[in-house]
Short mmCIF file of C-alpha atoms and ligand atoms in Angstrom, two decimals:
data_model
loop_
_atom_site.label_atom_id
_atom_site.label_comp_id
_atom_site.label_asym_id
_atom_site.label_seq_id
_atom_site.Cartn_x
_atom_site.Cartn_y
_atom_site.Cartn_z
CA MET M 2 17.56 108.21 -34.60
CA THR M 3 19.85 105.22 -34.54
CA LYS M 4 22.59 105.40 -31.98
CA ARG M 5 25.71 103.25 -32.07
CA LEU M 6 26.60 100.77 -29.34
CA PHE M 7 30.06 99.28 -28.93
CA ILE M 8 30.56 96.46 -26.41
CA LYS M 9 34.00 95.10 -25.58
CA THR M 10 33.87 91.75 -23.82
CA TYR M 11 36.56 90.30 -21.55
CA GLY M 12 36.67 87.03 -19.59
CA CYS M 13 34.58 83.90 -19.86
CA GLN M 14 31.71 82.69 -22.07
CA MET M 15 29.24 83.91 -19.49
CA ASN M 16 30.32 87.46 -20.26
CA VAL M 17 29.89 86.75 -23.98
CA TYR M 18 26.31 85.64 -23.27
CA ASP M 19 25.69 88.70 -21.09
CA SER M 20 27.03 91.11 -23.72
CA ASP M 21 24.56 89.76 -26.27
CA ARG M 22 21.72 90.23 -23.77
CA MET M 23 22.85 93.82 -23.07
CA ALA M 24 22.75 94.60 -26.80
CA GLU M 25 19.21 93.21 -26.95
CA LEU M 26 18.12 95.22 -23.91
CA LEU M 27 19.39 98.45 -25.47
CA ALA M 28 17.91 97.91 -28.93
CA PRO M 29 14.50 99.37 -27.96
CA LEU M 30 16.32 102.58 -26.93
CA GLY M 31 17.55 102.92 -30.51
CA TYR M 32 21.04 101.46 -30.05
CA ALA M 33 22.35 99.36 -32.95
CA PRO M 34 25.66 97.50 -32.82
CA GLY M 35 28.59 99.58 -34.11
CA ASP M 36 32.10 98.39 -34.86
CA ALA M 37 34.40 100.88 -33.12
CA PRO M 38 34.42 102.95 -29.93
CA GLU M 39 35.43 106.02 -31.98
CA THR M 40 31.99 106.20 -33.61
CA ALA M 41 29.88 104.88 -30.72
CA ASP M 42 27.31 106.80 -28.68
CA LEU M 43 27.53 104.25 -25.89
CA VAL M 44 30.59 102.12 -25.07
CA ILE M 45 30.24 99.21 -22.64
CA LEU M 46 33.24 97.39 -21.21
CA ASN M 47 32.09 93.99 -19.95
CA THR M 48 34.93 93.18 -17.61
CA CYS M 49 36.65 90.19 -15.99
CA HIS M 50 38.24 90.19 -12.54
CA ILE M 51 39.73 86.70 -12.44
CA ARG M 52 43.42 87.67 -12.57
CA GLU M 53 45.12 90.99 -11.91
CA LYS M 54 46.07 91.45 -15.58
CA ALA M 55 42.48 90.93 -16.71
CA SER M 56 41.10 93.40 -14.23
CA GLU M 57 43.78 96.07 -14.85
CA LYS M 58 42.86 96.03 -18.55
CA VAL M 59 39.71 97.98 -17.78
CA TYR M 60 41.74 100.94 -16.53
CA SER M 61 44.03 101.05 -19.56
CA GLU M 62 41.02 100.73 -21.87
CA LEU M 63 39.24 103.54 -20.03
CA GLY M 64 42.38 105.65 -20.42
CA ARG M 65 42.10 105.16 -24.21
CA LEU M 66 38.38 105.98 -24.17
CA ARG M 67 38.78 109.23 -22.28
CA PRO M 68 39.86 111.43 -25.25
CA ILE M 69 37.09 109.86 -27.38
CA LYS M 70 34.57 110.81 -24.75
CA GLU M 71 35.98 114.32 -24.44
CA ALA M 72 35.85 114.80 -28.21
CA ARG M 73 32.44 113.26 -28.87
CA GLY M 74 30.54 113.15 -25.59
CA CYS M 75 29.64 109.45 -25.77
CA LEU M 76 28.43 107.54 -22.71
CA ILE M 77 30.74 105.00 -21.07
CA ALA M 78 29.51 102.07 -18.99
CA VAL M 79 31.55 99.48 -17.11
CA ALA M 80 29.76 96.14 -16.57
CA GLY M 81 30.82 92.66 -15.47
CA CYS M 82 32.92 91.26 -12.65
CA THR M 83 35.39 94.13 -12.15
CA ALA M 84 32.42 96.51 -11.97
CA GLN M 85 30.97 94.33 -9.23
CA ALA M 86 34.25 94.02 -7.30
CA GLU M 87 35.59 97.57 -7.63
CA GLY M 88 32.42 99.65 -8.19
CA ALA M 89 33.13 102.98 -6.52
CA GLU M 90 36.90 102.59 -7.04
CA ILE M 91 36.34 102.70 -10.82
CA LEU M 92 34.47 105.99 -10.48
CA ARG M 93 37.20 107.36 -8.23
CA ARG M 94 40.01 106.50 -10.64
CA MET M 95 38.01 107.27 -13.80
CA PRO M 96 35.44 109.97 -12.87
CA PHE M 97 34.31 110.37 -16.51
CA VAL M 98 32.64 106.92 -16.45
CA ASP M 99 28.84 107.28 -16.63
CA VAL M 100 27.50 103.89 -15.50
CA VAL M 101 28.94 101.06 -13.39
CA VAL M 102 26.72 97.98 -13.34
CA GLY M 103 27.30 94.51 -11.84
CA PRO M 104 26.60 91.18 -13.59
CA GLN M 105 23.33 90.62 -11.70
CA SER M 106 21.77 94.01 -12.45
CA TYR M 107 22.46 94.69 -16.12
CA HIS M 108 18.76 94.19 -16.94
CA ARG M 109 18.44 97.71 -15.52
CA LEU M 110 20.83 99.14 -18.14
CA PRO M 111 18.14 100.97 -20.18
CA GLU M 112 17.02 102.86 -17.09
CA LEU M 113 20.60 103.47 -15.87
CA VAL M 114 21.74 104.74 -19.28
CA ALA M 115 18.72 107.02 -19.54
CA ARG M 116 19.40 108.34 -16.04
CA ALA M 117 23.08 108.98 -16.79
CA SER M 118 22.37 110.82 -20.03
CA ARG M 119 19.70 112.95 -18.34
CA ALA M 120 21.46 113.78 -15.13
CA GLY M 121 25.01 113.87 -16.45
CA GLY M 122 26.30 112.30 -13.23
CA ALA M 123 27.69 108.83 -12.66
CA VAL M 124 25.31 105.96 -11.82
CA LEU M 125 26.51 103.00 -9.73
CA GLU M 126 24.46 99.78 -9.53
CA THR M 127 26.18 96.83 -7.89
CA ASP M 128 23.50 95.59 -5.49
CA VAL M 129 22.48 92.01 -6.03
CA PRO M 130 18.75 92.44 -6.69
CA VAL M 131 16.08 90.19 -5.20
CA ASP M 132 14.50 89.58 -8.59
CA SER M 133 16.42 87.74 -11.28
CA LYS M 134 17.75 89.54 -14.33
CA PHE M 135 16.55 86.60 -16.41
CA ASP M 136 12.94 87.62 -15.77
CA HIS M 137 13.64 90.95 -17.46
CA LEU M 138 15.52 89.95 -20.57
CA PRO M 139 13.80 90.59 -23.88
CA GLU M 140 13.30 87.93 -26.57
CA ALA M 141 16.54 87.42 -28.43
CA ALA M 142 16.57 89.51 -31.58
CA ASN M 143 19.90 88.99 -33.31
CA ALA M 144 20.26 86.03 -35.65
CA PRO M 145 22.33 83.45 -33.76
CA GLY M 146 24.92 81.30 -35.53
CA PRO M 147 24.60 77.50 -35.66
CA SER M 148 26.13 77.27 -32.18
CA ALA M 149 24.92 79.31 -29.20
CA PHE M 150 25.54 79.78 -25.49
CA LEU M 151 22.75 79.44 -22.96
CA THR M 152 23.34 80.40 -19.32
CA VAL M 153 21.56 77.96 -16.99
CA GLN M 154 23.39 78.50 -13.71
CA GLU M 155 25.29 81.34 -12.14
CA GLY M 156 27.38 82.01 -9.10
CA CYS M 157 29.56 79.86 -6.93
CA ASP M 158 29.44 78.58 -3.34
CA LYS M 159 32.77 76.75 -3.49
CA PHE M 160 35.12 79.51 -2.32
CA CYS M 161 38.37 78.16 -3.70
CA THR M 162 40.93 80.23 -1.82
CA PHE M 163 42.38 81.87 -4.96
CA CYS M 164 39.13 82.84 -6.67
CA VAL M 165 37.03 86.02 -6.88
CA VAL M 166 34.01 84.49 -8.62
CA PRO M 167 31.95 83.79 -5.46
CA TYR M 168 32.30 87.49 -4.65
CA THR M 169 31.65 88.89 -8.13
CA ARG M 170 28.87 86.56 -9.26
CA GLY M 171 27.27 85.76 -5.92
CA ALA M 172 25.70 82.54 -4.64
CA GLU M 173 24.90 79.50 -6.79
CA TRP M 174 21.56 79.86 -8.51
CA SER M 175 19.87 77.86 -11.29
CA ARG M 176 17.29 79.00 -13.82
CA PRO M 177 14.02 77.04 -13.85
CA VAL M 178 13.80 74.16 -16.36
CA ALA M 179 10.88 75.76 -18.24
CA ALA M 180 12.81 78.99 -18.86
CA VAL M 181 15.84 77.09 -20.18
CA LEU M 182 13.70 74.90 -22.45
CA ALA M 183 11.84 77.92 -23.82
CA GLU M 184 15.09 79.69 -24.67
CA ALA M 185 16.52 76.52 -26.23
CA ARG M 186 13.38 75.94 -28.35
CA ASP M 187 13.57 79.50 -29.58
CA LEU M 188 17.24 79.07 -30.50
CA ALA M 189 16.54 75.79 -32.31
CA ALA M 190 13.66 77.41 -34.21
CA ARG M 191 16.12 80.04 -35.41
CA GLY M 192 18.57 77.46 -36.76
CA VAL M 193 20.81 76.72 -33.77
CA ARG M 194 22.11 73.14 -33.92
CA GLU M 195 24.40 73.15 -30.90
CA ILE M 196 24.02 74.75 -27.49
CA THR M 197 26.60 75.12 -24.77
CA LEU M 198 24.99 75.33 -21.34
CA LEU M 199 26.89 77.81 -19.21
CA GLY M 200 27.43 78.08 -15.49
CA GLN M 201 30.33 78.76 -13.14
CA ASN M 202 29.44 75.35 -11.69
CA VAL M 203 27.16 74.12 -14.39
CA ASN M 204 26.97 70.55 -13.10
CA ALA M 205 25.64 71.87 -9.77
CA TYR M 206 22.55 72.86 -11.79
CA ASN M 207 19.38 72.19 -9.80
CA GLY M 208 16.70 74.32 -11.43
CA GLU M 209 13.07 74.00 -10.49
CA GLY M 210 11.18 71.57 -12.71
CA PRO M 211 7.57 71.89 -13.91
CA ASP M 212 6.42 69.66 -11.03
CA GLY M 213 8.11 71.89 -8.48
CA ARG M 214 10.91 69.40 -7.88
CA ARG M 215 14.59 70.10 -8.55
CA SER M 216 16.09 68.91 -11.81
CA SER M 217 19.71 67.82 -12.25
CA LEU M 218 21.86 68.81 -15.23
CA ALA M 219 21.45 65.26 -16.58
CA HIS M 220 17.66 65.65 -16.51
CA LEU M 221 17.89 69.03 -18.16
CA ALA M 222 20.15 67.64 -20.90
CA ALA M 223 17.70 64.79 -21.53
CA ALA M 224 14.83 67.27 -21.91
CA LEU M 225 16.91 69.45 -24.25
CA ALA M 226 17.79 66.40 -26.35
CA GLU M 227 14.08 66.06 -27.18
CA ILE M 228 14.03 69.42 -28.98
CA PRO M 229 13.98 68.81 -32.74
CA GLY M 230 17.04 70.26 -34.47
CA LEU M 231 19.19 70.50 -31.36
CA ASP M 232 21.75 67.88 -32.28
CA ARG M 233 24.59 68.81 -29.99
CA ILE M 234 24.67 69.68 -26.31
CA ARG M 235 27.75 70.81 -24.40
CA TYR M 236 28.17 72.30 -20.94
CA THR M 237 30.86 74.20 -19.11
CA THR M 238 32.37 74.60 -16.48
CA SER M 239 32.03 71.58 -14.23
CA HIS M 240 33.40 71.00 -10.75
CA PRO M 241 34.64 67.46 -9.98
CA ASN M 242 32.65 67.34 -6.72
CA ASP M 243 29.32 67.96 -8.45
CA PHE M 244 29.72 65.19 -11.00
CA SER M 245 26.77 62.94 -10.20
CA ASP M 246 26.18 59.36 -11.38
CA ASP M 247 23.24 60.42 -13.53
CA LEU M 248 25.46 62.86 -15.44
CA ILE M 249 27.99 60.08 -16.04
CA ALA M 250 25.15 57.86 -17.29
CA ALA M 251 23.97 60.68 -19.57
CA HIS M 252 27.35 60.59 -21.31
CA ARG M 253 26.65 56.94 -22.10
CA ASP M 254 22.98 57.32 -23.05
CA LEU M 255 22.50 60.71 -24.69
CA GLN M 256 23.97 60.83 -28.16
CA GLN M 257 23.46 64.61 -28.28
CA LEU M 258 25.87 65.08 -25.38
CA MET M 259 29.24 65.72 -27.03
CA PRO M 260 32.22 63.60 -25.92
CA TYR M 261 34.25 66.56 -24.69
CA LEU M 262 34.44 67.74 -21.12
CA HIS M 263 36.13 70.72 -19.46
CA LEU M 264 36.87 69.50 -15.94
CA PRO M 265 39.34 71.80 -14.19
CA VAL M 266 41.62 70.25 -11.57
CA GLN M 267 43.96 73.26 -10.94
CA SER M 268 46.74 71.13 -9.39
CA GLY M 269 47.84 67.50 -9.13
CA SER M 270 49.15 67.84 -5.58
CA ASP M 271 46.95 66.83 -2.65
CA ARG M 272 48.67 69.36 -0.43
CA ILE M 273 48.01 72.24 -2.85
CA LEU M 274 44.45 71.08 -3.55
CA ARG M 275 43.83 71.28 0.20
CA LEU M 276 45.31 74.79 0.43
CA MET M 277 43.14 75.76 -2.54
CA ASN M 278 40.05 74.44 -0.74
CA ARG M 279 39.13 72.34 -3.76
CA ARG M 280 37.67 69.69 -1.40
CA HIS M 281 38.85 66.70 -3.41
CA GLY M 282 42.17 64.93 -3.81
CA ARG M 283 44.07 63.89 -6.94
CA GLN M 284 42.98 60.26 -6.71
CA ALA M 285 39.30 61.22 -6.50
CA TYR M 286 39.74 63.26 -9.70
CA LEU M 287 41.53 60.41 -11.49
CA ASP M 288 38.88 57.89 -10.35
CA LEU M 289 36.11 60.20 -11.56
CA ILE M 290 37.71 60.43 -14.99
CA ASP M 291 38.01 56.63 -15.14
CA ARG M 292 34.29 56.34 -14.43
CA ILE M 293 33.28 58.91 -17.04
CA ARG M 294 35.56 57.30 -19.62
CA GLU M 295 34.03 53.92 -18.84
CA ALA M 296 30.65 55.40 -19.78
CA ARG M 297 31.99 57.26 -22.82
CA PRO M 298 35.31 55.74 -23.96
CA ASP M 299 36.04 58.36 -26.64
CA LEU M 300 35.64 61.28 -24.18
CA ALA M 301 38.21 64.06 -24.65
CA LEU M 302 39.13 66.22 -21.68
CA SER M 303 40.39 69.69 -20.95
CA SER M 304 41.32 71.39 -17.70
CA ASP M 305 42.50 74.60 -16.09
CA PHE M 306 45.74 74.67 -14.09
CA ILE M 307 47.23 77.23 -11.73
CA VAL M 308 50.98 77.15 -11.15
CA GLY M 309 52.87 79.01 -8.46
CA PHE M 310 50.12 78.83 -5.85
CA PRO M 311 51.55 79.90 -2.42
CA GLY M 312 53.57 77.06 -0.89
CA GLU M 313 53.85 75.06 -4.14
CA THR M 314 57.13 73.09 -4.09
CA ASP M 315 58.98 71.34 -6.93
CA ARG M 316 57.51 68.12 -5.60
CA ASP M 317 53.93 69.51 -5.75
CA PHE M 318 54.55 70.68 -9.28
CA GLU M 319 55.87 67.23 -10.25
CA ASP M 320 52.55 65.83 -9.00
CA THR M 321 50.74 68.16 -11.41
CA LEU M 322 52.89 67.02 -14.35
CA ASP M 323 52.30 63.40 -13.31
CA LEU M 324 48.53 63.91 -13.22
CA VAL M 325 48.61 65.49 -16.68
CA ARG M 326 50.56 62.50 -18.03
CA ARG M 327 48.07 60.09 -16.50
CA VAL M 328 44.96 61.83 -17.83
CA GLY M 329 46.11 62.98 -21.27
CA TYR M 330 44.28 66.19 -22.19
CA ALA M 331 42.95 67.23 -25.58
CA SER M 332 43.49 70.88 -24.67
CA SER M 333 44.04 72.96 -21.55
CA PHE M 334 44.43 76.39 -20.02
CA SER M 335 47.22 77.12 -17.56
CA PHE M 336 47.78 80.27 -15.58
CA LEU M 337 50.32 81.83 -13.26
CA TYR M 338 48.75 82.24 -9.85
CA SER M 339 47.58 85.84 -9.43
CA PRO M 340 46.88 87.02 -5.86
CA ARG M 341 43.44 88.62 -5.71
CA PRO M 342 42.63 91.15 -2.99
CA GLY M 343 40.10 89.85 -0.48
CA THR M 344 40.70 86.15 -1.20
CA PRO M 345 42.26 83.90 1.49
CA ALA M 346 45.19 82.81 -0.70
CA ALA M 347 46.34 86.41 -1.19
CA THR M 348 47.74 86.46 2.36
CA MET M 349 49.04 82.88 2.51
CA ALA M 350 52.62 82.14 3.47
CA ALA M 351 55.43 81.11 1.13
CA PRO M 352 54.66 82.89 -2.13
CA VAL M 353 56.50 81.28 -5.06
CA PRO M 354 59.18 83.50 -6.65
CA ASP M 355 58.08 84.79 -10.02
CA GLU M 356 60.90 83.18 -12.04
CA VAL M 357 60.24 79.78 -10.43
CA ALA M 358 56.52 80.04 -11.23
CA ARG M 359 57.26 81.11 -14.79
CA SER M 360 59.61 78.22 -15.47
CA ARG M 361 57.00 75.78 -14.09
CA LEU M 362 54.34 77.33 -16.32
CA HIS M 363 56.67 76.90 -19.26
CA ALA M 364 57.24 73.21 -18.49
CA LEU M 365 53.54 72.53 -17.94
CA GLN M 366 52.55 74.29 -21.14
CA ALA M 367 55.15 72.33 -23.13
CA LEU M 368 53.65 69.07 -21.86
CA LEU M 369 50.04 70.20 -22.49
CA THR M 370 50.92 71.41 -25.99
CA ASN M 371 52.49 68.03 -26.79
CA GLN M 372 49.33 66.29 -25.69
CA GLN M 373 47.14 68.63 -27.74
CA VAL M 374 49.29 68.20 -30.86
CA ALA M 375 49.22 64.42 -30.45
CA PHE M 376 45.46 64.38 -29.93
CA ASN M 377 44.84 66.49 -33.05
CA ALA M 378 47.32 64.52 -35.17
CA ALA M 379 45.61 61.27 -34.12
CA GLN M 380 42.41 62.40 -35.88
CA ALA M 381 44.06 62.16 -39.32
CA GLY M 382 42.42 59.41 -41.35
CA ARG M 383 39.23 59.44 -39.28
CA THR M 384 35.84 60.61 -40.47
CA LEU M 385 34.18 63.01 -38.02
CA PRO M 386 30.83 64.78 -38.00
CA VAL M 387 31.53 68.51 -38.24
CA LEU M 388 29.08 71.31 -37.50
CA PHE M 389 30.01 74.10 -39.92
CA GLU M 390 29.75 77.51 -38.24
CA LYS M 391 31.35 80.17 -40.41
CA ARG M 392 33.35 81.03 -43.49
CA GLY M 393 37.12 80.65 -43.43
CA ARG M 394 39.80 82.90 -44.85
CA HIS M 395 40.12 81.21 -48.26
CA SER M 396 37.31 81.51 -50.73
CA ARG M 397 34.61 78.87 -50.20
CA GLN M 398 36.40 77.55 -47.10
CA ALA M 399 34.21 76.76 -44.09
CA ILE M 400 35.20 76.31 -40.45
CA GLY M 401 33.35 74.00 -38.12
CA ARG M 402 33.75 71.98 -34.95
CA SER M 403 34.41 68.29 -34.40
CA PRO M 404 32.61 66.52 -31.53
CA PHE M 405 35.82 67.14 -29.53
CA LEU M 406 35.54 70.93 -30.02
CA GLN M 407 38.44 71.02 -32.48
CA SER M 408 38.26 73.64 -35.22
CA VAL M 409 38.01 71.91 -38.60
CA HIS M 410 38.90 73.77 -41.84
CA VAL M 411 37.42 72.45 -45.07
CA ASP M 412 37.74 73.93 -48.58
CA ASP M 413 34.72 74.27 -50.86
CA ALA M 414 32.30 73.78 -48.02
CA ASP M 415 30.79 77.22 -47.43
CA HIS M 416 27.41 75.98 -48.68
CA LEU M 417 27.31 73.65 -45.66
CA ILE M 418 27.30 76.30 -42.93
CA GLY M 419 24.67 75.41 -40.34
CA ARG M 420 24.86 71.68 -41.16
CA ILE M 421 26.50 68.69 -39.56
CA VAL M 422 28.42 66.77 -42.20
CA GLU M 423 30.81 63.81 -42.17
CA VAL M 424 34.30 65.08 -42.94
CA GLU M 425 37.46 63.11 -43.70
CA ILE M 426 40.24 64.47 -41.53
CA VAL M 427 43.42 64.90 -43.56
CA SER M 428 45.75 66.29 -40.89
CA GLY M 429 45.81 67.75 -37.40
CA GLN M 430 47.84 70.79 -36.37
CA GLN M 431 48.29 72.34 -32.93
CA ASN M 432 45.11 74.41 -33.03
CA SER M 433 42.97 72.95 -35.79
CA LEU M 434 42.25 70.06 -38.13
CA THR M 435 42.20 70.10 -41.91
CA GLY M 436 39.48 68.04 -43.52
CA ARG M 437 37.86 67.34 -46.87
CA LEU M 438 34.40 66.33 -47.93
CA PRO M 439 34.14 62.64 -48.81
CA VAL M 440 35.02 61.99 -52.45
CA ALA M 441 31.61 60.47 -53.15
CA THR M 442 29.96 63.84 -52.45
CA GLU M 443 32.32 65.61 -54.82
CA ASP M 444 31.86 63.03 -57.61
CA ALA M 445 28.14 63.17 -57.49
CA MET M 446 28.05 66.92 -57.03
CA PRO M 447 24.48 67.82 -57.88
CA PRO M 448 23.44 71.14 -59.38
CA LEU M 449 23.64 74.01 -56.95
CA ARG M 450 19.98 74.10 -56.08
CA GLN M 451 19.90 70.49 -54.91
CA ARG M 452 23.24 70.54 -53.16
CA ALA M 453 21.88 71.44 -49.74
CA THR M 454 19.71 68.34 -49.61
CA ALA M 455 22.49 66.13 -50.91
CA SER M 456 24.95 67.34 -48.32
CA ARG M 457 22.42 66.59 -45.63
CA ALA M 458 22.16 63.05 -47.00
CA VAL M 459 25.87 62.45 -46.33
CA GLY M 460 25.68 64.16 -42.94
CA ALA M 461 25.18 62.59 -39.56
CA THR M 462 22.19 64.82 -39.13
CA PRO M 463 18.75 63.39 -38.70
CA ALA M 464 16.38 65.42 -40.86
N1 SAH I 21 34.32 77.64 -12.07
C1 SAH I 21 35.42 77.18 -12.76
C2 SAH I 21 36.45 78.20 -13.20
C3 SAH I 21 36.26 79.64 -13.03
S1 SAH I 21 37.60 80.70 -13.28
C4 SAH I 21 36.08 76.14 -11.90
O1 SAH I 21 35.75 75.90 -10.79
O2 SAH I 21 37.03 75.54 -12.36
C5 SAH I 21 38.52 80.04 -14.62
C6 SAH I 21 39.90 79.62 -14.26
O3 SAH I 21 40.69 80.73 -13.92
C7 SAH I 21 39.99 78.71 -13.06
O4 SAH I 21 39.70 77.39 -13.37
C8 SAH I 21 41.43 78.90 -12.61
O5 SAH I 21 42.29 77.99 -13.26
C9 SAH I 21 41.75 80.31 -13.09
N2 SAH I 21 41.88 81.22 -11.96
C10 SAH I 21 40.93 81.59 -11.08
N3 SAH I 21 41.44 82.42 -10.15
C11 SAH I 21 42.76 82.57 -10.44
C12 SAH I 21 43.85 83.29 -9.84
N4 SAH I 21 43.67 84.01 -8.74
N5 SAH I 21 45.07 83.20 -10.43
C13 SAH I 21 45.26 82.47 -11.54
N6 SAH I 21 44.28 81.77 -12.14
C14 SAH I 21 43.04 81.81 -11.60
FE1 SF4 I 22 36.20 79.92 -8.55
FE2 SF4 I 22 36.42 77.58 -7.34
FE3 SF4 I 22 34.03 78.63 -7.76
FE4 SF4 I 22 35.43 77.73 -9.82
S1 SF4 I 22 34.63 76.48 -8.10
S2 SF4 I 22 34.34 79.65 -9.71
S3 SF4 I 22 37.51 78.21 -9.22
S4 SF4 I 22 35.60 79.43 -6.41
FE1 F3S I 23 36.01 86.68 -15.34
FE2 F3S I 23 33.74 87.01 -14.09
FE3 F3S I 23 33.94 85.15 -15.95
S1 F3S I 23 35.74 87.16 -13.21
S2 F3S I 23 36.07 84.54 -15.79
S3 F3S I 23 34.11 87.31 -16.26
S4 F3S I 23 32.77 85.02 -14.07
#
């Protein structure tokens, strides 16, 4: 009998990837994806621990699930980074939870779920196993879209003083080259045109190559670029200190590598960077960006910022604004500092008063929004290759991505989903671009059956 599975995913892309793998692992047990917790037989919360708000969400969500469980007797599992960090505490506060499983052991979900439904008691699994979960994942079953994530590296050895990731995801570890290539070939064979390589420190990738030697991310990208049909490669998130010369060269040499880079700096103040244990200064970051831009002049950048880190003065914050003005970002994420239990920064002196931190966040976001609006507006009049990924809200509208990761909305383009097509950008708004298909295509619109081939002819896509 088919049972219904509902997974709610919080946090970063790595959790999105993991949730898809969990669904695949549970399919052989008869679980098919459902669309609401109210009708599910198994609910999984795949949690994030990065900031207090993110991690508290799991408790409020569990509070909502409790009456559903009492009424229907479904199973409830908590996975992800909060499960890893708080394990037993979750079971203490929410004793009706059936399974708690950390990010490195979810390959054992089928067994844990079976055990919980048999025994009726809670099952806790947060050990970091000696074998890798990747060796236990089944072949992907669900049809992927034109763009897919592929985890190549996990964990973090950097220990920034504010961050829980080294504790929730464990030590840095890279998947072997052959495993990554096999997964990428499979994705390409199923129609994927773009992959985003994922890792907490993806540019620290050093997976074992076929010859037993270590391979850099640049090497891996070059090997992936050989796979027919894989036209776009992205990777996230990078650390400035792991940005090697061969990766910079790859941005010059590999046309599949998209000219968009998420390179978090967190702060523009040397003093705060030191307190954060980022192990680089502002000038080193600015010099690095100069070097990457020399290799790839049209590179667009994004970053993460934390404001209100303990000890941050007005002067430090001014340094952050100054760095932002110097770099010019295409988009960015900025957060209020959130003290995390067990991290060194949580007990540092001179916490910043909440209203001061909030007004800084406001000022930083205003500047970053201006830059984003200007970057998007500057695309008007250009022609950009767009990978169409899904239907839009209007009839026959399609939504795709520019090389710079901007969302592009185009009317009468839904027949182009899965293709990379040259699009004339008409205007740029804060969060998306509006484009149209070149007039020539419209004029010579062939009968429906031939249209797919014709659209490919105008596209940037090699056949
Ligand atoms: N590995 C990546 C980012 C991982 S976490 C890197 O090194 O940049 C994603 C972002 O969350 C971080 O870049 C940081 O900006 C933010 N973040 C992490 N811990 C935080 C905390 N305690 N408070 C506020 N923001 C935090
Ligand atoms: Fe966290 Fe720093 Fe590691 Fe990024 S590099 S995951 S911010 S500890
Ligand atoms: Fe959150 Fe864990 Fe990702 S803490 S940001 S889900 S690595």
